[in-house]
mmCIF file of C-alpha atoms in Angstrom:
data_model
loop_
_atom_site.group_PDB
_atom_site.id
_atom_site.type_symbol
_atom_site.label_atom_id
_atom_site.label_comp_id
_atom_site.label_asym_id
_atom_site.label_seq_id
_atom_site.Cartn_x
_atom_site.Cartn_y
_atom_site.Cartn_z
ATOM 1 C CA ARG A 1 33.412 9.722 7.479
ATOM 2 C CA ARG A 2 32.662 9.044 4.307
ATOM 3 C CA LEU A 3 36.537 9.317 3.054
ATOM 4 C CA LYS A 4 37.000 6.488 5.494
ATOM 5 C CA GLN A 5 34.595 4.437 4.471
ATOM 6 C CA ILE A 6 36.322 4.594 0.987
ATOM 7 C CA ASP A 7 40.273 4.464 2.426
ATOM 8 C CA ASP A 8 40.821 7.277 0.929
ATOM 9 C CA LEU A 9 41.597 9.785 3.987
ATOM 10 C CA PRO A 10 45.548 9.490 4.708
ATOM 11 C CA GLU A 11 46.397 7.858 7.585
ATOM 12 C CA ASP A 12 47.996 10.324 9.982
ATOM 13 C CA GLN A 13 44.084 12.357 9.837
ATOM 14 C CA VAL A 14 41.984 10.085 10.836
ATOM 15 C CA SER A 15 44.449 9.402 14.163
ATOM 16 C CA LYS A 16 44.162 12.744 14.990
ATOM 17 C CA LEU A 17 40.288 12.201 14.247
ATOM 18 C CA ASP A 18 40.778 9.197 16.905
ATOM 19 C CA ALA A 19 42.528 11.752 19.291
ATOM 20 C CA VAL A 20 39.956 13.665 19.340
ATOM 21 C CA GLU A 21 37.358 10.934 19.620
ATOM 22 C CA PHE A 22 35.629 11.272 17.015
ATOM 23 C CA GLU A 23 32.566 9.261 15.747
ATOM 24 C CA TRP A 24 32.845 7.336 13.120
ATOM 25 C CA ILE A 25 29.626 5.910 13.019
ATOM 26 C CA SER A 26 27.046 9.402 12.849
ATOM 27 C CA THR A 27 23.985 9.326 15.106
ATOM 28 C CA ARG A 28 22.083 11.354 12.922
ATOM 29 C CA LYS A 29 18.667 9.355 12.125
ATOM 30 C CA CYS A 30 17.570 12.308 10.097
ATOM 31 C CA GLY A 31 17.662 11.483 6.871
ATOM 32 C CA SER A 32 17.704 13.142 3.641
ATOM 33 C CA SER A 33 14.542 15.807 3.713
ATOM 34 C CA PHE A 34 13.572 13.991 0.473
ATOM 35 C CA MET A 35 12.827 11.107 2.124
ATOM 36 C CA LYS A 36 11.196 12.834 5.388
ATOM 37 C CA ARG A 37 8.586 14.255 3.949
ATOM 38 C CA TYR A 38 8.787 11.616 1.144
ATOM 39 C CA ARG A 39 8.417 9.261 4.639
ATOM 40 C CA GLU A 40 5.457 11.372 5.669
ATOM 41 C CA VAL A 41 4.134 11.718 3.076
ATOM 42 C CA LEU A 42 4.274 7.931 2.405
ATOM 43 C CA ASP A 43 2.253 7.523 5.238
ATOM 44 C CA LYS A 44 -0.961 9.823 4.731
ATOM 45 C CA LEU A 45 -1.578 8.148 1.471
ATOM 46 C CA THR A 46 -1.118 4.468 2.232
ATOM 47 C CA GLU A 47 -3.961 5.620 5.168
ATOM 48 C CA VAL A 48 -6.422 7.265 2.588
ATOM 49 C CA HIS A 49 -5.905 4.958 0.616
ATOM 50 C CA ASP A 50 -6.523 1.861 2.765
ATOM 51 C CA VAL A 51 -9.558 3.364 3.520
ATOM 52 C CA GLY A 52 -11.479 4.952 0.362
ATOM 53 C CA GLY A 53 -8.830 3.740 -2.378
ATOM 54 C CA ASP A 54 -8.080 5.854 -5.473
ATOM 55 C CA GLU A 55 -10.280 8.263 -5.307
ATOM 56 C CA ALA A 56 -9.373 9.018 -1.900
ATOM 57 C CA VAL A 57 -6.139 10.003 -2.747
ATOM 58 C CA ALA A 58 -7.553 12.057 -5.099
ATOM 59 C CA ALA A 59 -10.141 13.801 -3.069
ATOM 60 C CA LEU A 60 -6.890 13.850 -0.250
ATOM 61 C CA LEU A 61 -4.676 15.143 -3.508
ATOM 62 C CA SER A 62 -7.297 17.987 -4.589
ATOM 63 C CA SER A 63 -7.462 19.283 -1.012
ATOM 64 C CA ASP A 64 -4.241 19.489 0.771
ATOM 65 C CA ALA A 65 -1.776 21.972 -0.891
ATOM 66 C CA GLU A 66 1.192 21.467 0.835
ATOM 67 C CA ILE A 67 1.254 17.371 -0.154
ATOM 68 C CA LYS A 68 0.120 19.196 -3.781
ATOM 69 C CA LYS A 69 2.774 21.488 -3.377
ATOM 70 C CA TRP A 70 5.811 18.321 -2.637
ATOM 71 C CA ILE A 71 4.624 16.564 -5.324
ATOM 72 C CA ASP A 72 4.720 18.854 -8.542
ATOM 73 C CA ALA A 73 8.473 20.316 -6.656
ATOM 74 C CA GLN A 74 9.198 16.326 -7.230
ATOM 75 C CA LYS A 75 8.466 16.830 -11.052
ATOM 76 C CA GLN A 76 9.807 19.673 -11.850
ATOM 77 C CA VAL A 77 13.515 18.829 -9.937
ATOM 78 C CA LEU A 78 12.662 15.818 -12.089
ATOM 79 C CA ALA A 79 12.338 18.275 -15.380
ATOM 80 C CA ASN A 80 15.931 19.786 -14.588
ATOM 81 C CA GLY A 81 16.902 16.759 -14.878
ATOM 82 C CA LYS A 82 18.267 16.417 -11.760
ATOM 83 C CA LEU A 83 15.505 13.624 -9.389
ATOM 84 C CA SER A 84 17.345 9.982 -9.578
ATOM 85 C CA GLU A 85 16.199 7.301 -10.539
ATOM 86 C CA SER A 86 15.342 6.175 -7.186
ATOM 87 C CA ARG A 87 14.228 8.485 -5.753
ATOM 88 C CA VAL A 88 11.656 8.165 -9.227
ATOM 89 C CA GLN A 89 10.649 4.227 -8.521
ATOM 90 C CA TYR A 90 10.023 6.246 -4.998
ATOM 91 C CA MET A 91 7.231 8.844 -6.456
ATOM 92 C CA GLU A 92 5.940 6.014 -8.794
ATOM 93 C CA ASP A 93 5.604 3.688 -5.777
ATOM 94 C CA LEU A 94 3.002 6.096 -3.886
ATOM 95 C CA PRO A 95 -0.372 4.349 -3.281
ATOM 96 C CA GLY A 96 -2.684 5.767 -5.842
ATOM 97 C CA VAL A 97 -1.008 8.481 -7.392
ATOM 98 C CA ASP A 98 0.328 9.147 -10.916
ATOM 99 C CA TRP A 99 2.384 11.535 -9.613
ATOM 100 C CA MET A 100 3.387 12.762 -13.385
ATOM 101 C CA LYS A 101 -0.402 13.012 -14.870
ATOM 102 C CA GLU A 102 -1.932 16.884 -13.720
ATOM 103 C CA LEU A 103 -2.649 16.765 -10.408
#
């Protein structure tokens, strides 16, 4: 799919895939595992922040080991130089969280 989008797939391969009715547009709607988890965390933090502000988010983070573990994992990926700028921005957009500080 990607190679065809950038016109880097030989025409004979395109023809063969067309012959078997290959779906050129992905029907997957799952997204990356980062984005799936990010959306879950964002929704939860937004809900809590809307009700109780930064203090409520801090309380949630101290009691929800899974969210804390996920945020810590993103910090580790950044420390290893493997967190993209766009993902850094996503993390910075989490409400009530200074994700670079110790949680």
